[in-house]
Short mmCIF file of C-alpha atoms in Angstrom, two decimals:
data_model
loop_
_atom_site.label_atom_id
_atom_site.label_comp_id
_atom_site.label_asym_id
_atom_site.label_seq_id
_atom_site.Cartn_x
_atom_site.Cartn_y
_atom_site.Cartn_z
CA UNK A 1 0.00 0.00 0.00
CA UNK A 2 0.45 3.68 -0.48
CA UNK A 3 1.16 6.22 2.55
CA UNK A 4 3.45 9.29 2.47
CA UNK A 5 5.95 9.58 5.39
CA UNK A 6 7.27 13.28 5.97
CA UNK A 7 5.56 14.50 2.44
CA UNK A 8 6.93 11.88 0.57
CA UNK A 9 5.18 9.06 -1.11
CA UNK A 10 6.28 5.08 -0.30
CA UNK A 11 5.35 2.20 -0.42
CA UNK A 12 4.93 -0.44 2.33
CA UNK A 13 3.51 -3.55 3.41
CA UNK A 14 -0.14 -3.52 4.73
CA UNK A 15 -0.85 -3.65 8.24
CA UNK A 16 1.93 -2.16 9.85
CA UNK A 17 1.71 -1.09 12.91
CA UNK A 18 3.65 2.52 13.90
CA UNK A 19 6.17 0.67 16.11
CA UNK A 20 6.78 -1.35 13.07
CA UNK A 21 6.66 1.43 10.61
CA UNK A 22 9.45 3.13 13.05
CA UNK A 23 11.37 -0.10 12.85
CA UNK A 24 11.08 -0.57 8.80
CA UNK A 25 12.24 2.90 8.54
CA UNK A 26 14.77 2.40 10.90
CA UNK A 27 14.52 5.05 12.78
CA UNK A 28 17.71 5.49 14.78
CA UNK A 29 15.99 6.62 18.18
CA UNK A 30 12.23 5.61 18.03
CA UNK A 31 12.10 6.70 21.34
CA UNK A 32 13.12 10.22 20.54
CA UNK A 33 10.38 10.62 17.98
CA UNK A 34 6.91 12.23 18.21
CA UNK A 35 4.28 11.15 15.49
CA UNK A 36 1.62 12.70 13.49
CA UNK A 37 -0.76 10.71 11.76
CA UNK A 38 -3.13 12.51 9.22
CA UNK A 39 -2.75 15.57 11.24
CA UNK A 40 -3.28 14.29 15.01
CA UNK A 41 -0.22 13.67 16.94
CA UNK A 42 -0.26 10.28 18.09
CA UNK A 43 -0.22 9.09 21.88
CA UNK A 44 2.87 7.06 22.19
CA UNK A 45 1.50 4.32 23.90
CA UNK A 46 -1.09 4.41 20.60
CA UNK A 47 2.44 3.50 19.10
CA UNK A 48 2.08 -0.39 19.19
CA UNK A 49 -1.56 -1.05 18.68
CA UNK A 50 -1.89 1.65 15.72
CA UNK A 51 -2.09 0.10 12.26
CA UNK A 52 -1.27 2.24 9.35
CA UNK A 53 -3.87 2.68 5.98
CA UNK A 54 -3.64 3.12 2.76
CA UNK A 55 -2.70 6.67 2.07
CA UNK A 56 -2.54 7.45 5.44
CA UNK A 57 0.11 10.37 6.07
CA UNK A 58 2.58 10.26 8.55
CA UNK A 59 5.02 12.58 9.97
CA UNK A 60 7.95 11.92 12.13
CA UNK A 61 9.11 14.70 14.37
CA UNK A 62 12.62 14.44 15.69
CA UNK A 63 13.81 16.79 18.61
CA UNK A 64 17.33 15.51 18.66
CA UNK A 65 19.24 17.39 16.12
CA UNK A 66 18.59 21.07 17.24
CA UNK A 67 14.88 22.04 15.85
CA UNK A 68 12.17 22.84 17.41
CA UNK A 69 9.42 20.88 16.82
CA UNK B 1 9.29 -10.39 31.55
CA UNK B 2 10.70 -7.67 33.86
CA UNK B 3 14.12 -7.50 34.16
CA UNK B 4 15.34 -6.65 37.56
CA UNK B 5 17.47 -3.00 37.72
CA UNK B 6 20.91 -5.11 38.24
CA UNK B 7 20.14 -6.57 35.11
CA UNK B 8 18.88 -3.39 33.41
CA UNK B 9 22.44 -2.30 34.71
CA UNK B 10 24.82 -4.07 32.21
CA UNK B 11 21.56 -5.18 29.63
CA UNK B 12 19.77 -2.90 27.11
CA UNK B 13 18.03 -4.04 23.91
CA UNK B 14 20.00 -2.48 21.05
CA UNK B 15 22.88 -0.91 23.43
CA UNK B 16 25.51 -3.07 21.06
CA UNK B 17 26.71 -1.64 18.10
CA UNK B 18 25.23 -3.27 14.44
CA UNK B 19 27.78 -2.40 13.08
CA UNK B 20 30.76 -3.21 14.99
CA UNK B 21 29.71 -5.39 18.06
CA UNK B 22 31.54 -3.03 20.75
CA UNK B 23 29.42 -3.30 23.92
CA UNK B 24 30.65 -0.11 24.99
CA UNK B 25 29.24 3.15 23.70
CA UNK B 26 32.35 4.84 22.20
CA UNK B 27 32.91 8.50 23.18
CA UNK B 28 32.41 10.42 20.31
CA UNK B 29 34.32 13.23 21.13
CA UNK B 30 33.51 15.37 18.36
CA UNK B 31 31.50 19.31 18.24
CA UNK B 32 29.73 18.93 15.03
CA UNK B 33 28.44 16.43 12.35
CA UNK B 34 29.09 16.21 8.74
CA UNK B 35 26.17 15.79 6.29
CA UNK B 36 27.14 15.71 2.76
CA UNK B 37 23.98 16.42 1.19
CA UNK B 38 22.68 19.57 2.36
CA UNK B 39 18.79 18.17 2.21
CA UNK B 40 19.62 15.67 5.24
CA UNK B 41 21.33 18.41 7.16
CA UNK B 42 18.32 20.33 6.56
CA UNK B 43 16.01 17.70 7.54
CA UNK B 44 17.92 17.13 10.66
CA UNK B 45 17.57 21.13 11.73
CA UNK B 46 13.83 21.01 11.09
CA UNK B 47 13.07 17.61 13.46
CA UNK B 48 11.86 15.89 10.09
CA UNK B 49 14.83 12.97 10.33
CA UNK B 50 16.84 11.75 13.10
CA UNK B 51 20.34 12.92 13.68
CA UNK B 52 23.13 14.87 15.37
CA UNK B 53 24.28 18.33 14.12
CA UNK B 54 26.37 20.10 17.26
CA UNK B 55 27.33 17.99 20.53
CA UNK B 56 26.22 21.06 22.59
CA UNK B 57 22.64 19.89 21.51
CA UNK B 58 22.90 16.21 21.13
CA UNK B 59 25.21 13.79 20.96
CA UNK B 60 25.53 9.64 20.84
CA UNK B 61 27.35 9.11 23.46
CA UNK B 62 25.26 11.22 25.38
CA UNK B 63 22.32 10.25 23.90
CA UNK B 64 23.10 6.74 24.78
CA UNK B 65 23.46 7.73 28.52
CA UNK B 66 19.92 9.52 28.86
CA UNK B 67 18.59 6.57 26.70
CA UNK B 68 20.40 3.89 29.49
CA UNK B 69 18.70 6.49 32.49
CA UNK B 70 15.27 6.38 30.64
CA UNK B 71 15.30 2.38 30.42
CA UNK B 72 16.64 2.09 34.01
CA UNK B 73 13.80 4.36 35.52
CA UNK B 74 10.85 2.71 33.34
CA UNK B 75 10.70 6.46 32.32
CA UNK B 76 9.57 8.21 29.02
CA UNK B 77 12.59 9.70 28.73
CA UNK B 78 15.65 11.89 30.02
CA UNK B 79 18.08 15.18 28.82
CA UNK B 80 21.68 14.93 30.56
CA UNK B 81 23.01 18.16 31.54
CA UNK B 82 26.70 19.88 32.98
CA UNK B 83 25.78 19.09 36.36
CA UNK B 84 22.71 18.55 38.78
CA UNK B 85 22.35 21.98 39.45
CA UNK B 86 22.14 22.95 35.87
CA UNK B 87 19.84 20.04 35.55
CA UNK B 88 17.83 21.89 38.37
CA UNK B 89 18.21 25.66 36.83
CA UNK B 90 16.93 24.48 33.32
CA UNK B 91 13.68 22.18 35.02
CA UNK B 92 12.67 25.56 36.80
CA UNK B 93 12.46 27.96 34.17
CA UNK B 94 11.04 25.26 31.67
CA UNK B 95 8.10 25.10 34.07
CA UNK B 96 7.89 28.48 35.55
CA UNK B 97 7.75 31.96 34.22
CA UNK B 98 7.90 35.20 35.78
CA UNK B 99 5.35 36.07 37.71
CA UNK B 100 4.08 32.11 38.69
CA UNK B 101 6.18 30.72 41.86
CA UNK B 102 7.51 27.23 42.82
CA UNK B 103 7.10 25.34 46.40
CA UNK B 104 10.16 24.79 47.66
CA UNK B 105 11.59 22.06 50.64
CA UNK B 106 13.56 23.98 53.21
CA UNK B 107 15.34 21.39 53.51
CA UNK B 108 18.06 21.52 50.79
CA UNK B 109 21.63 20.86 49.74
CA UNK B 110 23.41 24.17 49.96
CA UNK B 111 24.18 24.56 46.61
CA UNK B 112 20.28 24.10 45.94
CA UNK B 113 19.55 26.34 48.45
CA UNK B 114 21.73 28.91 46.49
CA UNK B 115 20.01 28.46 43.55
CA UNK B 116 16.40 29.29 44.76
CA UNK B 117 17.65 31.84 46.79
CA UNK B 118 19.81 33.64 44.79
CA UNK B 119 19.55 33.02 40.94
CA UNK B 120 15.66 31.78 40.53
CA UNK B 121 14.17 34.74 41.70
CA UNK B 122 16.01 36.72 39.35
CA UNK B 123 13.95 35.13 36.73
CA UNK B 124 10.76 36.98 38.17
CA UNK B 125 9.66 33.67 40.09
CA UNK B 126 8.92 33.77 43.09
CA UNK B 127 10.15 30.83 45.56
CA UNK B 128 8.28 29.84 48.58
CA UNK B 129 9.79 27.85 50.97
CA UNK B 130 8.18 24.95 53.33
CA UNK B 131 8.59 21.96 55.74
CA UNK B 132 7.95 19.40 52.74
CA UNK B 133 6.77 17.50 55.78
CA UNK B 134 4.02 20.18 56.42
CA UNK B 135 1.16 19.03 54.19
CA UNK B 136 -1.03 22.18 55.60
CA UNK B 137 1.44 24.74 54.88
CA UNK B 138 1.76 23.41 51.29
CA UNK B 139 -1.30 23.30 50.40
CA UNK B 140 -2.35 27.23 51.44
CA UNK B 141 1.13 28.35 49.78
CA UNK B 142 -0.34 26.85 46.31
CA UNK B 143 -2.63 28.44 44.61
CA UNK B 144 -3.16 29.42 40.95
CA UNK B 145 0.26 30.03 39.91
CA UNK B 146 1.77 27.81 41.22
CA UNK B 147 3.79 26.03 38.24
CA UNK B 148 5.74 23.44 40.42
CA UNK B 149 6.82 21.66 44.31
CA UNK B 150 10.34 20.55 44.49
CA UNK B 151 11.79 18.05 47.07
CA UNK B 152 14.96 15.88 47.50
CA UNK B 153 13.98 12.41 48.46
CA UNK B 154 16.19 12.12 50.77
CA UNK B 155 17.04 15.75 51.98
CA UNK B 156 21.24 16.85 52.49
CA UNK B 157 22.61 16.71 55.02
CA UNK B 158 19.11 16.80 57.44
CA UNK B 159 17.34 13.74 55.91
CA UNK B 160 13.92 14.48 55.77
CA UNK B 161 11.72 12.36 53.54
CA UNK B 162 8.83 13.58 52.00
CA UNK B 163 5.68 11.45 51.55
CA UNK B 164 5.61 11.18 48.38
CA UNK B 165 2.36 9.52 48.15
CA UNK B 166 0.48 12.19 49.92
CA UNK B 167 2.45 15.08 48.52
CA UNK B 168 1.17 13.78 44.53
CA UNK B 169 -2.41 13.21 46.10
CA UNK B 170 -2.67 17.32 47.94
CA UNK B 171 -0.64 18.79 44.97
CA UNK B 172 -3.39 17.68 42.41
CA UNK B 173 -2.27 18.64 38.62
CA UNK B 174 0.88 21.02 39.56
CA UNK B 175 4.24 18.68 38.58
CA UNK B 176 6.21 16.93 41.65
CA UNK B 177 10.21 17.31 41.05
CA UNK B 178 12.18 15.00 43.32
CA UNK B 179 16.07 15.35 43.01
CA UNK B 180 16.93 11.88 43.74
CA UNK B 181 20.19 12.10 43.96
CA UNK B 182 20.95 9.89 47.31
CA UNK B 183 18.91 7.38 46.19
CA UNK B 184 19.71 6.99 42.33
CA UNK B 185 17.17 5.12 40.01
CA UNK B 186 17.83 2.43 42.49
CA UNK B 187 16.57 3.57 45.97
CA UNK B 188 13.51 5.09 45.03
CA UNK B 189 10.65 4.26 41.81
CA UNK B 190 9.61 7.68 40.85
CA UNK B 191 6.90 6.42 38.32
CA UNK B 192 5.28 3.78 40.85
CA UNK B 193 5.16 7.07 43.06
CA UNK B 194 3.54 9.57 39.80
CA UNK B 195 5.97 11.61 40.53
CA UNK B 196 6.44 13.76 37.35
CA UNK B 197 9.97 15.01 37.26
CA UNK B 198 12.84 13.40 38.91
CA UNK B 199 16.49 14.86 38.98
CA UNK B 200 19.89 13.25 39.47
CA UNK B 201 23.52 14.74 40.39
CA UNK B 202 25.06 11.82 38.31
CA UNK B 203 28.50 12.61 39.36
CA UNK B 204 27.19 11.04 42.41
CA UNK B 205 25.82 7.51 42.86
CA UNK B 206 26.23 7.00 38.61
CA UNK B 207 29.66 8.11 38.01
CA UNK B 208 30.69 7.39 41.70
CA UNK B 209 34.13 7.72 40.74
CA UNK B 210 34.62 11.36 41.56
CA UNK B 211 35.38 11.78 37.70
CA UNK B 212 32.77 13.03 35.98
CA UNK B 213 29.93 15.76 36.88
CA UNK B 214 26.71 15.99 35.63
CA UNK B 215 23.13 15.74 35.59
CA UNK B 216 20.18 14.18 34.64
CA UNK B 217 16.31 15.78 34.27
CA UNK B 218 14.06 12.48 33.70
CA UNK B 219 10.78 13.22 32.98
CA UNK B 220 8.98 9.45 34.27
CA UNK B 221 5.58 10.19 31.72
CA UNK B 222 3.19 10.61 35.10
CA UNK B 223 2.30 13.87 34.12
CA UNK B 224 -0.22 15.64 31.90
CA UNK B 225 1.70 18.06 30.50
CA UNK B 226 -0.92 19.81 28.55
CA UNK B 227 -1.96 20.80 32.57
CA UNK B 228 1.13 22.26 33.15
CA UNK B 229 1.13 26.26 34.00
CA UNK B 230 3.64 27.76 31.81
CA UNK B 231 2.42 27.95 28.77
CA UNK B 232 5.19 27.66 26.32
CA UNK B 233 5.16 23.82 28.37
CA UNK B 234 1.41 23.96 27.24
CA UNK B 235 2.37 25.06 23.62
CA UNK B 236 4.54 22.10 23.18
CA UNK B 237 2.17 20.05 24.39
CA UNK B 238 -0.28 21.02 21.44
CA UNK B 239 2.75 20.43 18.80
CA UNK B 240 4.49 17.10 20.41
CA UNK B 241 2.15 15.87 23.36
CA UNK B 242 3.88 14.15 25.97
CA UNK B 243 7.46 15.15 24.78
CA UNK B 244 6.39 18.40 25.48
CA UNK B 245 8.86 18.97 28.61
CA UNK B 246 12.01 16.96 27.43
CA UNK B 247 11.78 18.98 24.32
CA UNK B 248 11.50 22.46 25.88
CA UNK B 249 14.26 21.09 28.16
CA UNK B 250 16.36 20.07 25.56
CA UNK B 251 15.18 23.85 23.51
CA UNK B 252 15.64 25.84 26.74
CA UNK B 253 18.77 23.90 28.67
CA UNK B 254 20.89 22.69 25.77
CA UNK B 255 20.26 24.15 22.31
CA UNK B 256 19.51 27.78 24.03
CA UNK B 257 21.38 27.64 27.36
CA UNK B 258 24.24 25.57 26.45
CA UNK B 259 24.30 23.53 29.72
CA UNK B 260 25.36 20.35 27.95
CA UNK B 261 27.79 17.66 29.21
CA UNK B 262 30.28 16.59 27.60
CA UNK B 263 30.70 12.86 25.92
CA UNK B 264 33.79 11.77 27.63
CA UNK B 265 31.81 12.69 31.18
CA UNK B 266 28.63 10.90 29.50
CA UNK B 267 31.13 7.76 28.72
CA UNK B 268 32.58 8.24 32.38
CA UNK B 269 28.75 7.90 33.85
CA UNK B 270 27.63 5.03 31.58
CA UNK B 271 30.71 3.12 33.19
CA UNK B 272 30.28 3.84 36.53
CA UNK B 273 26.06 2.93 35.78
CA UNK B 274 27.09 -0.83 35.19
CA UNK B 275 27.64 -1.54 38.72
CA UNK B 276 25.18 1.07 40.48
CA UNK B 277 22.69 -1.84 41.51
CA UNK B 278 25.72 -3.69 43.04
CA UNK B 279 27.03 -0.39 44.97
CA UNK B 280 24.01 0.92 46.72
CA UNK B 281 23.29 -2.56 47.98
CA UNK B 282 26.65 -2.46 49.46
CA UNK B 283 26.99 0.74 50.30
CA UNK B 284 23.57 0.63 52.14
CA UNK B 285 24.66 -2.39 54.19
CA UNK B 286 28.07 -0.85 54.95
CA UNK B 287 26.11 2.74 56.00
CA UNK B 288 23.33 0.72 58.18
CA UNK B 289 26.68 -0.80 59.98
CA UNK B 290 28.21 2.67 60.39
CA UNK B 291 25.24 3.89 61.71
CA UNK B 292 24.72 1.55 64.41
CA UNK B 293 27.90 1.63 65.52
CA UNK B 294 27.53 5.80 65.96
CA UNK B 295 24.33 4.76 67.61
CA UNK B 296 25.65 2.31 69.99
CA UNK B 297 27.91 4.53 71.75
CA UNK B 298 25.14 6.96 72.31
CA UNK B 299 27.27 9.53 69.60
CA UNK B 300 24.02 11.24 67.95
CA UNK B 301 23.49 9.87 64.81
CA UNK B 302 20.56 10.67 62.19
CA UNK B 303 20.42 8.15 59.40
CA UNK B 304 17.20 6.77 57.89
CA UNK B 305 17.49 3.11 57.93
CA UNK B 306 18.10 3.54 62.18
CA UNK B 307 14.75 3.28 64.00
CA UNK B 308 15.53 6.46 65.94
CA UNK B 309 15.19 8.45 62.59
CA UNK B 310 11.95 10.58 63.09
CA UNK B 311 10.63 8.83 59.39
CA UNK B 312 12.45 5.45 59.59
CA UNK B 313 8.73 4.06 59.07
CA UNK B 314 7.80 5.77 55.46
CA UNK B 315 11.83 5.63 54.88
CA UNK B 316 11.21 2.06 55.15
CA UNK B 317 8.25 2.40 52.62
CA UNK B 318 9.19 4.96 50.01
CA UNK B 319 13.09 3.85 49.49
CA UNK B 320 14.94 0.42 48.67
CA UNK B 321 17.94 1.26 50.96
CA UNK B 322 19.00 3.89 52.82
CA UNK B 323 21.39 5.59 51.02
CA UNK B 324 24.96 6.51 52.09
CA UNK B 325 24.50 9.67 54.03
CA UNK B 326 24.29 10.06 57.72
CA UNK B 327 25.03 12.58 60.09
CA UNK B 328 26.57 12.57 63.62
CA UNK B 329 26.95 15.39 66.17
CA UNK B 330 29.98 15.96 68.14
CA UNK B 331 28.73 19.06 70.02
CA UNK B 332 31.12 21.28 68.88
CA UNK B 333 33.09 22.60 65.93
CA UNK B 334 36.51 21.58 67.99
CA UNK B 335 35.76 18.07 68.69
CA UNK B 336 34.34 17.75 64.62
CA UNK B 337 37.63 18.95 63.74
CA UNK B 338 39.45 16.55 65.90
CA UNK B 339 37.89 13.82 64.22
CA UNK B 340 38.04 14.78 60.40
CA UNK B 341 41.81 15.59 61.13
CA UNK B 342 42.58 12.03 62.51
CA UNK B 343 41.14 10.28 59.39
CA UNK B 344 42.89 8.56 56.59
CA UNK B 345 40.99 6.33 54.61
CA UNK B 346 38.12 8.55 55.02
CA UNK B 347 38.69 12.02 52.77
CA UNK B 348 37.84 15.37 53.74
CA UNK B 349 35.66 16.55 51.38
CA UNK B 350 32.52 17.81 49.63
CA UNK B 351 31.10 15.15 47.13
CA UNK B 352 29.10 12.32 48.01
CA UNK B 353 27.18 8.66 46.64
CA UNK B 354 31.13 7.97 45.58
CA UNK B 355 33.23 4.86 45.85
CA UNK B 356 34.85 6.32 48.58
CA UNK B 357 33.85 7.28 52.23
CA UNK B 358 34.10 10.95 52.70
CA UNK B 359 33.20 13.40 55.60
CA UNK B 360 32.71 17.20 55.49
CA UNK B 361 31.79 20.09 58.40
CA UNK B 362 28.79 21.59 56.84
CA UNK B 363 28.80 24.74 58.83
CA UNK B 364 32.58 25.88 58.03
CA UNK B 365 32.33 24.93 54.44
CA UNK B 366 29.01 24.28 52.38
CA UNK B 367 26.45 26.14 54.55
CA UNK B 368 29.18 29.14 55.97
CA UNK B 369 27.44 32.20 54.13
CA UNK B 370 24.24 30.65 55.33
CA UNK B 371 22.18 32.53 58.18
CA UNK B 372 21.08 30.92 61.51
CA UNK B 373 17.31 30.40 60.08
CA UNK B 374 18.44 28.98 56.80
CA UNK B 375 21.54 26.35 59.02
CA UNK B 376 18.42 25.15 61.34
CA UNK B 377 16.45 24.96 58.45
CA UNK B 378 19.17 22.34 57.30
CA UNK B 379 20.00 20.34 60.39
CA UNK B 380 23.11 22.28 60.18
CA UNK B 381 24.80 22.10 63.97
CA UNK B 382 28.40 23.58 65.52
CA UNK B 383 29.48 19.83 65.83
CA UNK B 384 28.07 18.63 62.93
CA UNK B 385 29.68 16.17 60.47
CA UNK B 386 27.77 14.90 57.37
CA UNK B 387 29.27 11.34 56.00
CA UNK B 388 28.57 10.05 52.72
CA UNK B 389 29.66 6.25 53.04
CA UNK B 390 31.72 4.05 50.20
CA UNK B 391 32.91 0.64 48.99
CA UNK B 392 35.09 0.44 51.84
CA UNK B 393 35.53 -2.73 53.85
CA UNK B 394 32.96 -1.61 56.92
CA UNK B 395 35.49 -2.96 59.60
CA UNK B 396 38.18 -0.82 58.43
CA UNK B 397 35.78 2.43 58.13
CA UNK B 398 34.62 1.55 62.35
CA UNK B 399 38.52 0.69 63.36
CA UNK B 400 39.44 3.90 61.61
CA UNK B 401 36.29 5.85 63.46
CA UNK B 402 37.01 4.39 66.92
CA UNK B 403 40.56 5.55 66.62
CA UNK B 404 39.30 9.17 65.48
CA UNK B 405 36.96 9.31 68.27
CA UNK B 406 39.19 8.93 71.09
#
């Protein structure tokens, strides 16, 4: 299926869940990282039992590097 | 399964490299970051990938430290600072603003005491100071402003305890900050307590090795923080939810304030966190011992693990341990004088939670600008001597206090 992940469009397999998604895109510090999903940030402990949909849109928000967020 | 903190000591999922195997987190002594193409670099500035761009905001080693303090404390997560009392500086004005005030224990290290007397309320906040064990007096200094309460667990050198439990319950949605330094992640369970922020001096009990200072602002994921009363905490909240604090911590301490530590003192810490589980358990038995013996020959003695501590009961509740500080009262400033000067394996000197025994006179060194209200206020005494205890064999520490004593 279809989602975009920070704007950009990619494919993945179906019924992944965020915790996976962080994991597939192998995030370096998933536990540094805020999501957004269609909009609404995401409760982390959402994190494991959230599956991502087709064209959903996800954002990652990092705080590590110096941005503000 | 639940791994027990000993384990959680030397184990972490994912703490070994993937790419090279090293079970140590290498110091990567290095300011900045290199990022070829400019996009990523980019990308790393604006929090849309993950990354390092200047060690005074983040760094791995460093990263890996407050990551290791995180998984030890069951907590959401954790910034690492200079030192404890930068750790304490940057948690204040994250929460409060000028014109909101902060409830304070009386009942503080000195250098704490320093910093809410003297450099807080330069930031327009106003600091109102209590018996922590006073649950009337706290609740009718709270009111609507009122963005935070702030406690050590164990207080230094008096050792008051505060009850944690009931202190959560009156304080209602208004963040609890312990500084648990004299207990560590080991002594005391911040999250099964709700408390919301808890501080370490890890030069202390972590680094124990009188070689690296530092601190540690964990923030244990009790706490609402789209209650809290500042409102750029409240702001953050809308943009991040419950990352709010750690990243106004992270805005406000390290990328604005520059109070980072550095990664060789990170590495130093990490070290000295392998055997903390193993230390406190012996440095608790080895204090208990000291204690009694003080006890025994009717020298006053205030420790929290004896029953003639005034909270040895919710001691005995709140904490695993005692903790390695004690105090005993020779009377006068003399006869305390007498007895640091005899001492060998013992150090004079200010530092505590280290692998070595150490004593100090609080009243000629820590606390001497310190008024009379402000020393009582303390437990501070004429003939007072504050010991932190180490890894020392605990027959050699009473031979070499018997000798002092005579």
């Amino acid at each position: 299926m279809i989602i975009h992940i920070n704007g950009e469009k990619e494919t993945i397999e179906a019924s992944l869940t965020v915790t996976q998604l962080l994991a597939h895109k192998q995030v370096k510090m998933p536990d540094m990282v805020s999501v957004e999903l269609n909009g609404d940030i995401l409760e982390r402990q959402f994190f494991d039992t959230t599956i991502i949909n087709d064209g959903d849109a996800v954002e990652f928000l990092y705080f590590m590097g110096g941005g503000q967020v | 399964m639940t791994l027990s903190l000993a384990t959680k000591c030397v184990y972490m999922p994912d703490a070994v490299d993937s790419v090279t195997g090293a079970v140590n987190t290498p110091i990567y002594q290095t300011a900045g970051f290199a990022y070829p193409n400019p996009a990523d670099l980019e990308n790393v500035f604006k929090g849309r990938d993950s990354g390092h761009v200047y060690s005074r905001i983040s760094n791995p080693t460093i990263a890996d430290l407050e990551r290791r303090i995180a998984y030890l404390d069951n907590a959401l997560g954790a910034v690492a600072f200079s030192s404890g009392l930068a750790a304490i500086f940057t948690t204040i004005m994250v929460l409060a603003r000028s014109g909101q005030n902060i409830v304070v224990s009386n009942a503080l290290f000195s250098g704490s005491r320093d910093l809410f007397d003297e450099t807080i309320p330069q930031l327009g906040i106003d600091v109102r100071w209590v018996d922590i064990t006073d649950h009337n007096h706290i609740k009718a200094l709270i009111d609507d402003q009122t963005a935070a309460v702030f406690s050590e667990i164990i207080s230094n050198p008096k050792l008051v305890i505060p009850d944690v439990k009931a202190l959560v319950d009156g304080i209602g949605s208004i963040p609890l900050v312990i500084d648990a330094t004299l207990t560590g992640s080991t002594g005391f369970d911040a999250v099964a307590h709700n408390v919301a922020v808890v501080i370490y001096s890890s030069t202390k009990l972590f680094a124990s090795n009188t070689g690296a200072i530092g601190g540690i602002v964990v923030d244990t994921g009790c706490f609402n923080w789209g209650q809290a009363r500042h409102p750029d905490v409240r702001s953050a909240y809308d943009r991040i939810r419950g990352f709010a604090f750690i990243e106004r911590l992270r805005r406000h301490g390290l990328n604005n304030g520059g109070f980072n530590t550095s990664p060789m003192n990170a590495f130093l810490t990490l070290v000295g966190l392998e055997t903390l589980a193993l230390r406190y358990e012996r440095i608790c038995q080895t204090a208990q011992t000291v204690a009694a013996f003080f006890d025994k020959l009717g020298i006053p003695v205030r420790y929290p693990g004896l029953a003639t501590h005034p909270q040895h009961a919710l001691a005995n509740e709140l904490l695993t341990g005692f903790g390695p500080l004690m105090t005993i009262d020779l009377g006068t400033k003399e006869r305390a004088f007498a007895f640091i000067s005899k001492l060998k394996i013992v150090k004079n000197m200010t530092n505590l939670g280290d692998n070595r025994t150490m004593v100090i006179h609080p009243k000629s060194t820590l606390y001497w600008r310190h008024d009379t209200e402000r020393l009582q206020q303390a437990g501070v005494t004429d003939g007072l001597i504050r010991m932190t205890i180490g890894l020392e064999s605990p027959d050699d520490l009473i031979h070499e206090f018997k000798e002092a004593l005579q």
